[in-house]
Amino acid sequence: MENTKKTILSGIKPTGNLNIGGYLGAVKNWIQMQDEYNCLYCIADLHSLTIRIDPAVVRRNSLELFGLYLACGLDPEKNTIFFQSHVSQHAELSWILNCYTMFGELSRMTQFKDKSAKNAENINAGLFTYPVLMAADILLYQADLVPVGEDQTQHVEICRDIANRFNGIYGDVFTLPEAYTPKVGARVKSLTNPTAKMSKSDDDENGTVNLLDPRDVVIRKFKKAVTDSEACVRFAPGKDGINNLMTIYSAVSGKSFEEIEKEFDGKGYGDFKLAVGEVVADMVAGIQDQYKVYTSDKAQLEAIYRNAADRARYIANKTLTKVYKKVGFVAK
């Protein structure tokens, strides 16, 4: 039965701390997939190099993110959880796919335009060819599905274009992946700018609640969250701040918007923001307890990611060997 399961691949860059937006919008859904699919989840450390970060910070963030994957509930026996840089086939396939990707395709990528505008002093080639490495990540494992947000669908589209082009020349080599948007996935916005998503790169630390934030910090950030002048807890157009807080409260508590509106009928925003802060603080406290368990045993943690890298390399090497043969390289 195992080989009838579809394969899913996803990853997060270690360029910042994992926050409740990443957890509620992505990682929580991954946990629900781990019995139904063959799941591979990486710490996308190769992708992190397109911006300049202190190496010690990248290393610390990577290990922290790995520990949080486990602490959030990703079972290392059911999922292959690995560091992207531990599987050299990612970089090797990326180079080959670069040669089957058109300059015009890459120049039209929205994220390249956006990130170039924000980082005019560091428009490097890696930033430009980032979608090719992402395609290599996906195609190496013959992934059927790629969980993505709305801002990432273009990357799956170009991945399919590259795979189609390669398959058209060499035959049936790559599985064509589909973008997968889970039915349940909270779109969490910044607490200080609820029109923008909660981001690891947010300059305002009060806008983002990290999974390792202390309880008092979590509650303080929610108390400062942007609301509106209506002082009525209801989900409606134009109430971006309250809509965001209701989305978070619903995702954590399991209550519907209608139930939340009844619960806080006649109460002010102060009561509501405190309630959201407390349920989120309770949630992250549970994750932090598990995080301490996993990270307290460094030998066990290392064994988990080394074993996972071995599994990932085995799968990736089968694809890369086929690709090398197709393009005409002499066998080793």
mmCIF file of C-alpha atoms in Angstrom:
data_model
loop_
_atom_site.group_PDB
_atom_site.id
_atom_site.type_symbol
_atom_site.label_atom_id
_atom_site.label_comp_id
_atom_site.label_asym_id
_atom_site.label_seq_id
_atom_site.Cartn_x
_atom_site.Cartn_y
_atom_site.Cartn_z
ATOM 1 C CA MET A 1 0.000 0.000 0.000
ATOM 2 C CA GLU A 2 2.885 2.351 0.709
ATOM 3 C CA ASN A 3 3.740 2.858 -2.940
ATOM 4 C CA THR A 4 0.140 3.900 -3.737
ATOM 5 C CA LYS A 5 0.449 6.992 -1.572
ATOM 6 C CA LYS A 6 1.074 10.280 -3.323
ATOM 7 C CA THR A 7 4.295 12.107 -2.495
ATOM 8 C CA ILE A 8 4.333 15.583 -0.959
ATOM 9 C CA LEU A 9 7.352 17.851 -0.609
ATOM 10 C CA SER A 10 7.640 21.195 1.124
ATOM 11 C CA GLY A 11 10.140 23.223 3.124
ATOM 12 C CA ILE A 12 10.798 26.425 5.031
ATOM 13 C CA LYS A 13 13.860 28.656 4.799
ATOM 14 C CA PRO A 14 15.856 29.137 8.021
ATOM 15 C CA THR A 15 15.965 32.900 7.538
ATOM 16 C CA GLY A 16 14.060 33.706 10.709
ATOM 17 C CA ASN A 17 12.028 32.221 13.537
ATOM 18 C CA LEU A 18 9.038 29.978 12.850
ATOM 19 C CA ASN A 19 5.958 31.950 13.827
ATOM 20 C CA ILE A 20 2.304 31.094 14.415
ATOM 21 C CA GLY A 21 1.529 32.091 10.820
ATOM 22 C CA GLY A 22 3.886 29.415 9.487
ATOM 23 C CA TYR A 23 2.576 26.904 12.009
ATOM 24 C CA LEU A 24 -1.167 27.493 11.560
ATOM 25 C CA GLY A 25 -0.922 28.062 7.808
ATOM 26 C CA ALA A 26 1.501 25.281 6.882
ATOM 27 C CA VAL A 27 3.052 22.996 9.505
ATOM 28 C CA LYS A 28 -0.251 22.162 11.219
ATOM 29 C CA ASN A 29 -1.571 20.961 7.852
ATOM 30 C CA TRP A 30 1.572 18.890 7.258
ATOM 31 C CA ILE A 31 0.863 16.982 10.456
ATOM 32 C CA GLN A 32 -2.604 16.078 9.169
ATOM 33 C CA MET A 33 -1.056 14.734 5.944
ATOM 34 C CA GLN A 34 1.553 12.425 7.432
ATOM 35 C CA ASP A 35 -0.610 9.286 7.450
ATOM 36 C CA GLU A 36 -2.194 9.788 4.052
ATOM 37 C CA TYR A 37 0.881 10.763 2.007
ATOM 38 C CA ASN A 38 4.594 10.040 1.605
ATOM 39 C CA CYS A 39 5.877 13.308 3.048
ATOM 40 C CA LEU A 40 9.287 14.933 2.700
ATOM 41 C CA TYR A 41 9.919 18.176 4.553
ATOM 42 C CA CYS A 42 13.201 20.031 4.356
ATOM 43 C CA ILE A 43 14.894 22.941 5.996
ATOM 44 C CA ALA A 44 15.587 24.885 2.793
ATOM 45 C CA ASP A 45 19.014 26.169 3.798
ATOM 46 C CA LEU A 46 20.355 26.414 0.228
ATOM 47 C CA HIS A 47 17.583 28.880 -0.542
ATOM 48 C CA SER A 48 18.585 31.032 2.420
ATOM 49 C CA LEU A 49 21.809 32.142 0.730
ATOM 50 C CA THR A 50 20.076 34.580 -1.624
ATOM 51 C CA ILE A 51 20.167 37.097 1.229
ATOM 52 C CA ARG A 52 23.076 37.919 3.505
ATOM 53 C CA ILE A 53 22.728 36.353 6.945
ATOM 54 C CA ASP A 54 25.413 35.652 9.545
ATOM 55 C CA PRO A 55 26.470 31.981 9.149
ATOM 56 C CA ALA A 56 26.050 31.376 12.872
ATOM 57 C CA VAL A 57 22.462 32.640 12.633
ATOM 58 C CA VAL A 58 21.701 30.352 9.668
ATOM 59 C CA ARG A 59 23.090 27.370 11.606
ATOM 60 C CA ARG A 60 21.152 28.235 14.749
ATOM 61 C CA ASN A 61 17.927 28.909 12.839
ATOM 62 C CA SER A 62 18.289 25.633 10.916
ATOM 63 C CA LEU A 63 18.666 23.511 14.040
ATOM 64 C CA GLU A 64 15.881 25.436 15.768
ATOM 65 C CA LEU A 65 13.554 24.909 12.813
ATOM 66 C CA PHE A 66 14.345 21.192 12.715
ATOM 67 C CA GLY A 67 13.553 20.896 16.424
ATOM 68 C CA LEU A 68 10.308 22.808 15.947
ATOM 69 C CA TYR A 69 9.229 20.548 13.071
ATOM 70 C CA LEU A 70 9.421 17.645 15.523
ATOM 71 C CA ALA A 71 7.962 19.586 18.441
ATOM 72 C CA CYS A 72 4.936 20.599 16.376
ATOM 73 C CA GLY A 73 4.133 16.941 15.768
ATOM 74 C CA LEU A 74 5.900 15.829 12.591
ATOM 75 C CA ASP A 75 6.777 12.193 13.271
ATOM 76 C CA PRO A 76 10.302 11.348 11.994
ATOM 77 C CA GLU A 77 9.148 7.751 11.433
ATOM 78 C CA LYS A 78 6.320 8.854 9.135
ATOM 79 C CA ASN A 79 8.042 11.804 7.445
ATOM 80 C CA THR A 80 11.457 12.358 5.896
ATOM 81 C CA ILE A 81 12.637 15.547 7.615
ATOM 82 C CA PHE A 82 16.023 16.710 6.397
ATOM 83 C CA PHE A 83 18.379 19.580 5.695
ATOM 84 C CA GLN A 84 18.381 20.473 2.004
ATOM 85 C CA SER A 85 22.168 21.013 2.007
ATOM 86 C CA HIS A 86 22.706 17.428 3.237
ATOM 87 C CA VAL A 87 21.417 16.120 -0.102
ATOM 88 C CA SER A 88 23.871 17.277 -2.779
ATOM 89 C CA GLN A 89 21.555 16.114 -5.564
ATOM 90 C CA HIS A 90 19.497 19.291 -5.073
ATOM 91 C CA ALA A 91 22.353 21.476 -6.278
ATOM 92 C CA GLU A 92 23.382 19.012 -9.002
ATOM 93 C CA LEU A 93 19.930 18.744 -10.549
ATOM 94 C CA SER A 94 19.447 22.483 -10.222
ATOM 95 C CA TRP A 95 22.413 23.124 -12.546
ATOM 96 C CA ILE A 96 21.067 20.731 -15.172
ATOM 97 C CA LEU A 97 17.581 22.247 -15.001
ATOM 98 C CA ASN A 98 19.116 25.720 -15.370
ATOM 99 C CA CYS A 99 20.084 24.617 -18.859
ATOM 100 C CA TYR A 100 16.450 23.775 -19.650
ATOM 101 C CA THR A 101 14.970 26.978 -18.235
ATOM 102 C CA MET A 102 14.549 30.089 -20.350
ATOM 103 C CA PHE A 103 15.851 33.489 -19.279
ATOM 104 C CA GLY A 104 12.502 35.068 -20.111
ATOM 105 C CA GLU A 105 10.655 32.639 -17.853
ATOM 106 C CA LEU A 106 12.801 33.566 -14.874
ATOM 107 C CA SER A 107 12.663 37.287 -15.569
ATOM 108 C CA ARG A 108 8.856 37.173 -15.376
ATOM 109 C CA MET A 109 8.792 35.650 -11.897
ATOM 110 C CA THR A 110 6.913 37.955 -9.539
ATOM 111 C CA GLN A 111 9.002 37.121 -6.486
ATOM 112 C CA PHE A 112 12.221 38.007 -8.306
ATOM 113 C CA LYS A 113 10.801 41.406 -9.197
ATOM 114 C CA ASP A 114 9.567 42.010 -5.657
ATOM 115 C CA LYS A 115 12.744 40.863 -3.917
ATOM 116 C CA SER A 116 14.983 42.727 -6.368
ATOM 117 C CA ALA A 117 13.119 45.929 -5.592
ATOM 118 C CA LYS A 118 13.555 45.363 -1.850
ATOM 119 C CA ASN A 119 17.216 44.279 -2.077
ATOM 120 C CA ALA A 120 18.640 46.461 -4.826
ATOM 121 C CA GLU A 121 22.139 46.158 -3.345
ATOM 122 C CA ASN A 122 22.161 42.342 -3.634
ATOM 123 C CA ILE A 123 20.445 41.210 -6.839
ATOM 124 C CA ASN A 124 22.474 38.028 -7.197
ATOM 125 C CA ALA A 125 22.207 35.213 -9.726
ATOM 126 C CA GLY A 126 20.884 32.871 -7.034
ATOM 127 C CA LEU A 127 17.906 35.163 -6.505
ATOM 128 C CA PHE A 128 17.226 34.979 -10.239
ATOM 129 C CA THR A 129 17.566 31.183 -10.530
ATOM 130 C CA TYR A 130 15.831 30.477 -7.197
ATOM 131 C CA PRO A 131 12.801 28.930 -8.989
ATOM 132 C CA VAL A 132 15.076 26.403 -10.705
ATOM 133 C CA LEU A 133 16.450 25.165 -7.404
ATOM 134 C CA MET A 134 12.883 24.957 -6.132
ATOM 135 C CA ALA A 135 11.985 22.908 -9.221
ATOM 136 C CA ALA A 136 14.919 20.597 -8.489
ATOM 137 C CA ASP A 137 13.700 20.194 -4.902
ATOM 138 C CA ILE A 138 10.310 19.048 -6.158
ATOM 139 C CA LEU A 139 11.319 16.967 -9.168
ATOM 140 C CA LEU A 140 14.077 15.037 -7.382
ATOM 141 C CA TYR A 141 11.470 13.225 -5.301
ATOM 142 C CA GLN A 142 8.894 12.863 -8.100
ATOM 143 C CA ALA A 143 6.514 14.848 -5.904
ATOM 144 C CA ASP A 144 2.857 14.675 -6.871
ATOM 145 C CA LEU A 145 1.762 17.555 -4.679
ATOM 146 C CA VAL A 146 3.407 20.727 -3.353
ATOM 147 C CA PRO A 147 1.606 22.555 -0.505
ATOM 148 C CA VAL A 148 1.838 26.240 -1.381
ATOM 149 C CA GLY A 149 0.293 29.554 -0.534
ATOM 150 C CA GLU A 150 -1.100 31.885 -3.158
ATOM 151 C CA ASP A 151 2.251 33.654 -3.477
ATOM 152 C CA GLN A 152 4.011 30.406 -4.431
ATOM 153 C CA THR A 153 1.773 28.973 -7.176
ATOM 154 C CA GLN A 154 3.905 30.599 -9.868
ATOM 155 C CA HIS A 155 6.870 28.500 -8.696
ATOM 156 C CA VAL A 156 4.900 25.285 -9.197
ATOM 157 C CA GLU A 157 3.851 26.486 -12.644
ATOM 158 C CA ILE A 158 7.423 27.105 -13.792
ATOM 159 C CA CYS A 159 8.460 23.769 -12.260
ATOM 160 C CA ARG A 160 5.837 22.066 -14.440
ATOM 161 C CA ASP A 161 7.053 24.016 -17.489
ATOM 162 C CA ILE A 162 10.661 22.898 -16.887
ATOM 163 C CA ALA A 163 9.608 19.281 -16.310
ATOM 164 C CA ASN A 164 7.439 19.290 -19.435
ATOM 165 C CA ARG A 165 10.298 20.653 -21.507
ATOM 166 C CA PHE A 166 12.736 18.035 -20.205
ATOM 167 C CA ASN A 167 10.214 15.216 -20.620
ATOM 168 C CA GLY A 168 9.462 16.410 -24.132
ATOM 169 C CA ILE A 169 13.112 15.961 -25.094
ATOM 170 C CA TYR A 170 14.059 12.838 -23.116
ATOM 171 C CA GLY A 171 10.841 10.980 -22.410
ATOM 172 C CA ASP A 172 8.943 10.369 -19.181
ATOM 173 C CA VAL A 173 11.528 11.381 -16.568
ATOM 174 C CA PHE A 174 9.745 13.700 -14.127
ATOM 175 C CA THR A 175 6.354 13.551 -12.444
ATOM 176 C CA LEU A 176 4.410 16.750 -13.084
ATOM 177 C CA PRO A 177 3.563 18.199 -9.668
ATOM 178 C CA GLU A 178 0.314 19.866 -8.725
ATOM 179 C CA ALA A 179 -0.016 22.834 -6.388
ATOM 180 C CA TYR A 180 -1.877 21.692 -3.291
ATOM 181 C CA THR A 181 -3.840 24.136 -1.167
ATOM 182 C CA PRO A 182 -5.138 22.434 1.993
ATOM 183 C CA LYS A 183 -8.823 22.947 2.776
ATOM 184 C CA VAL A 184 -7.947 24.053 6.289
ATOM 185 C CA GLY A 185 -5.150 26.553 6.656
ATOM 186 C CA ALA A 186 -5.317 29.826 8.517
ATOM 187 C CA ARG A 187 -3.995 32.835 6.619
ATOM 188 C CA VAL A 188 -2.469 34.695 9.516
ATOM 189 C CA LYS A 189 -1.667 38.377 9.095
ATOM 190 C CA SER A 190 0.698 40.676 10.943
ATOM 191 C CA LEU A 191 -0.662 41.918 14.276
ATOM 192 C CA THR A 192 0.532 45.440 13.521
ATOM 193 C CA ASN A 193 -0.262 45.471 9.786
ATOM 194 C CA PRO A 194 -3.198 43.100 9.225
ATOM 195 C CA THR A 195 -3.223 43.698 5.472
ATOM 196 C CA ALA A 196 0.122 41.875 5.158
ATOM 197 C CA LYS A 197 0.887 38.270 6.105
ATOM 198 C CA MET A 198 2.762 37.490 9.299
ATOM 199 C CA SER A 199 6.356 37.159 8.133
ATOM 200 C CA LYS A 200 9.727 36.040 9.470
ATOM 201 C CA SER A 201 11.203 39.170 7.867
ATOM 202 C CA ASP A 202 8.789 41.658 9.460
ATOM 203 C CA ASP A 203 10.741 44.674 10.725
ATOM 204 C CA ASP A 204 8.213 45.207 13.518
ATOM 205 C CA GLU A 205 8.724 42.434 16.082
ATOM 206 C CA ASN A 206 5.306 43.182 17.604
ATOM 207 C CA GLY A 207 3.646 42.061 14.373
ATOM 208 C CA THR A 208 4.931 38.497 14.617
ATOM 209 C CA VAL A 209 4.393 35.877 17.315
ATOM 210 C CA ASN A 210 7.157 33.275 17.266
ATOM 211 C CA LEU A 211 6.680 29.719 18.498
ATOM 212 C CA LEU A 212 9.478 30.191 21.020
ATOM 213 C CA ASP A 213 8.234 33.506 22.410
ATOM 214 C CA PRO A 214 7.734 33.489 26.221
ATOM 215 C CA ARG A 215 4.139 33.580 27.471
ATOM 216 C CA ASP A 216 4.273 37.199 28.647
ATOM 217 C CA VAL A 217 5.663 38.308 25.277
ATOM 218 C CA VAL A 218 2.888 36.491 23.382
ATOM 219 C CA ILE A 219 0.161 38.117 25.469
ATOM 220 C CA ARG A 220 1.814 41.553 25.254
ATOM 221 C CA LYS A 221 1.962 41.355 21.453
ATOM 222 C CA PHE A 222 -1.736 40.493 21.227
ATOM 223 C CA LYS A 223 -2.656 43.306 23.593
ATOM 224 C CA LYS A 224 -0.918 45.693 21.159
ATOM 225 C CA ALA A 225 -2.584 44.189 18.081
ATOM 226 C CA VAL A 226 -4.241 46.602 15.647
ATOM 227 C CA THR A 227 -8.059 46.609 15.750
ATOM 228 C CA ASP A 228 -10.578 49.321 14.779
ATOM 229 C CA SER A 229 -12.890 51.881 16.386
ATOM 230 C CA GLU A 230 -16.084 49.814 16.217
ATOM 231 C CA ALA A 231 -15.376 47.805 19.409
ATOM 232 C CA CYS A 232 -17.479 44.896 18.166
ATOM 233 C CA VAL A 233 -16.087 41.382 17.713
ATOM 234 C CA ARG A 234 -17.484 40.325 14.342
ATOM 235 C CA PHE A 235 -15.997 39.162 11.057
ATOM 236 C CA ALA A 236 -16.730 41.710 8.341
ATOM 237 C CA PRO A 237 -15.139 43.554 5.395
ATOM 238 C CA GLY A 238 -12.900 46.425 6.441
ATOM 239 C CA LYS A 239 -12.225 44.962 9.894
ATOM 240 C CA ASP A 240 -8.795 43.567 8.972
ATOM 241 C CA GLY A 241 -7.383 43.581 12.500
ATOM 242 C CA ILE A 242 -10.370 41.877 14.129
ATOM 243 C CA ASN A 243 -10.743 39.473 11.192
ATOM 244 C CA ASN A 244 -7.122 38.443 11.708
ATOM 245 C CA LEU A 245 -7.546 37.938 15.451
ATOM 246 C CA MET A 246 -10.723 35.920 14.865
ATOM 247 C CA THR A 247 -8.918 33.792 12.289
ATOM 248 C CA ILE A 248 -6.141 33.044 14.782
ATOM 249 C CA TYR A 249 -8.573 32.356 17.643
ATOM 250 C CA SER A 250 -10.635 30.064 15.423
ATOM 251 C CA ALA A 251 -7.591 28.140 14.183
ATOM 252 C CA VAL A 252 -6.283 27.561 17.707
ATOM 253 C CA SER A 253 -9.556 26.977 19.586
ATOM 254 C CA GLY A 254 -11.500 25.194 16.837
ATOM 255 C CA LYS A 255 -14.446 27.561 17.321
ATOM 256 C CA SER A 256 -16.351 28.975 14.346
ATOM 257 C CA PHE A 257 -16.599 32.715 13.707
ATOM 258 C CA GLU A 258 -20.265 32.551 14.730
ATOM 259 C CA GLU A 259 -19.340 30.937 18.048
ATOM 260 C CA ILE A 260 -16.634 33.540 18.639
ATOM 261 C CA GLU A 261 -19.047 36.398 17.938
ATOM 262 C CA LYS A 262 -21.519 34.950 20.485
ATOM 263 C CA GLU A 263 -18.764 34.381 23.056
ATOM 264 C CA PHE A 264 -17.670 38.015 22.940
ATOM 265 C CA ASP A 265 -21.049 39.637 22.373
ATOM 266 C CA GLY A 266 -21.124 42.778 24.490
ATOM 267 C CA LYS A 267 -17.448 42.528 25.407
ATOM 268 C CA GLY A 268 -14.714 44.932 24.357
ATOM 269 C CA TYR A 269 -11.616 44.421 22.276
ATOM 270 C CA GLY A 270 -9.455 44.320 25.397
ATOM 271 C CA ASP A 271 -11.180 41.150 26.598
ATOM 272 C CA PHE A 272 -10.988 39.594 23.137
ATOM 273 C CA LYS A 273 -7.298 40.370 22.577
ATOM 274 C CA LEU A 274 -6.423 38.941 25.989
ATOM 275 C CA ALA A 275 -8.394 35.764 25.222
ATOM 276 C CA VAL A 276 -6.627 35.301 21.875
ATOM 277 C CA GLY A 277 -3.268 35.923 23.520
ATOM 278 C CA GLU A 278 -3.935 33.329 26.214
ATOM 279 C CA VAL A 279 -5.038 30.521 23.864
ATOM 280 C CA VAL A 280 -2.027 31.170 21.635
ATOM 281 C CA ALA A 281 0.285 31.293 24.657
ATOM 282 C CA ASP A 282 -1.099 27.933 25.807
ATOM 283 C CA MET A 283 -0.571 26.480 22.327
ATOM 284 C CA VAL A 284 3.036 27.611 22.009
ATOM 285 C CA ALA A 285 3.788 26.495 25.575
ATOM 286 C CA GLY A 286 2.895 22.926 24.579
ATOM 287 C CA ILE A 287 5.132 23.147 21.507
ATOM 288 C CA GLN A 288 7.949 24.604 23.612
ATOM 289 C CA ASP A 289 7.727 21.703 26.065
ATOM 290 C CA GLN A 290 8.198 19.219 23.218
ATOM 291 C CA TYR A 291 10.945 21.377 21.720
ATOM 292 C CA LYS A 292 12.917 21.158 24.964
ATOM 293 C CA VAL A 293 12.556 17.371 24.975
ATOM 294 C CA TYR A 294 13.900 16.988 21.444
ATOM 295 C CA THR A 295 16.691 19.563 21.662
ATOM 296 C CA SER A 296 17.945 18.359 25.058
ATOM 297 C CA ASP A 297 19.308 15.210 23.381
ATOM 298 C CA LYS A 298 21.626 16.450 20.639
ATOM 299 C CA ALA A 299 22.804 12.942 19.753
ATOM 300 C CA GLN A 300 19.246 11.783 19.139
ATOM 301 C CA LEU A 301 18.452 14.907 17.108
ATOM 302 C CA GLU A 302 21.549 14.359 14.958
ATOM 303 C CA ALA A 303 20.647 10.703 14.428
ATOM 304 C CA ILE A 304 17.165 11.713 13.225
ATOM 305 C CA TYR A 305 18.387 14.191 10.618
ATOM 306 C CA ARG A 306 21.259 11.984 9.443
ATOM 307 C CA ASN A 307 18.934 9.017 8.923
ATOM 308 C CA ALA A 308 16.449 11.236 7.120
ATOM 309 C CA ALA A 309 19.182 12.599 4.840
ATOM 310 C CA ASP A 310 20.175 9.028 3.952
ATOM 311 C CA ARG A 311 16.584 8.270 2.942
ATOM 312 C CA ALA A 312 16.297 11.494 0.965
ATOM 313 C CA ARG A 313 19.608 10.890 -0.823
ATOM 314 C CA TYR A 314 18.530 7.371 -1.816
ATOM 315 C CA ILE A 315 15.351 8.688 -3.466
ATOM 316 C CA ALA A 316 17.069 11.716 -4.997
ATOM 317 C CA ASN A 317 19.923 9.667 -6.408
ATOM 318 C CA LYS A 318 17.539 7.407 -8.334
ATOM 319 C CA THR A 319 16.126 10.452 -10.126
ATOM 320 C CA LEU A 320 19.503 12.099 -10.703
ATOM 321 C CA THR A 321 21.047 8.895 -12.078
ATOM 322 C CA LYS A 322 18.221 8.686 -14.604
ATOM 323 C CA VAL A 323 18.691 12.338 -15.555
ATOM 324 C CA TYR A 324 22.465 11.908 -15.986
ATOM 325 C CA LYS A 325 21.887 8.955 -18.291
ATOM 326 C CA LYS A 326 19.293 10.844 -20.326
ATOM 327 C CA VAL A 327 21.538 13.871 -20.931
ATOM 328 C CA GLY A 328 24.436 11.659 -21.990
ATOM 329 C CA PHE A 329 26.845 11.704 -19.055
ATOM 330 C CA VAL A 330 29.261 8.782 -18.789
ATOM 331 C CA ALA A 331 28.247 6.418 -15.971
ATOM 332 C CA LYS A 332 30.450 6.426 -12.855
#
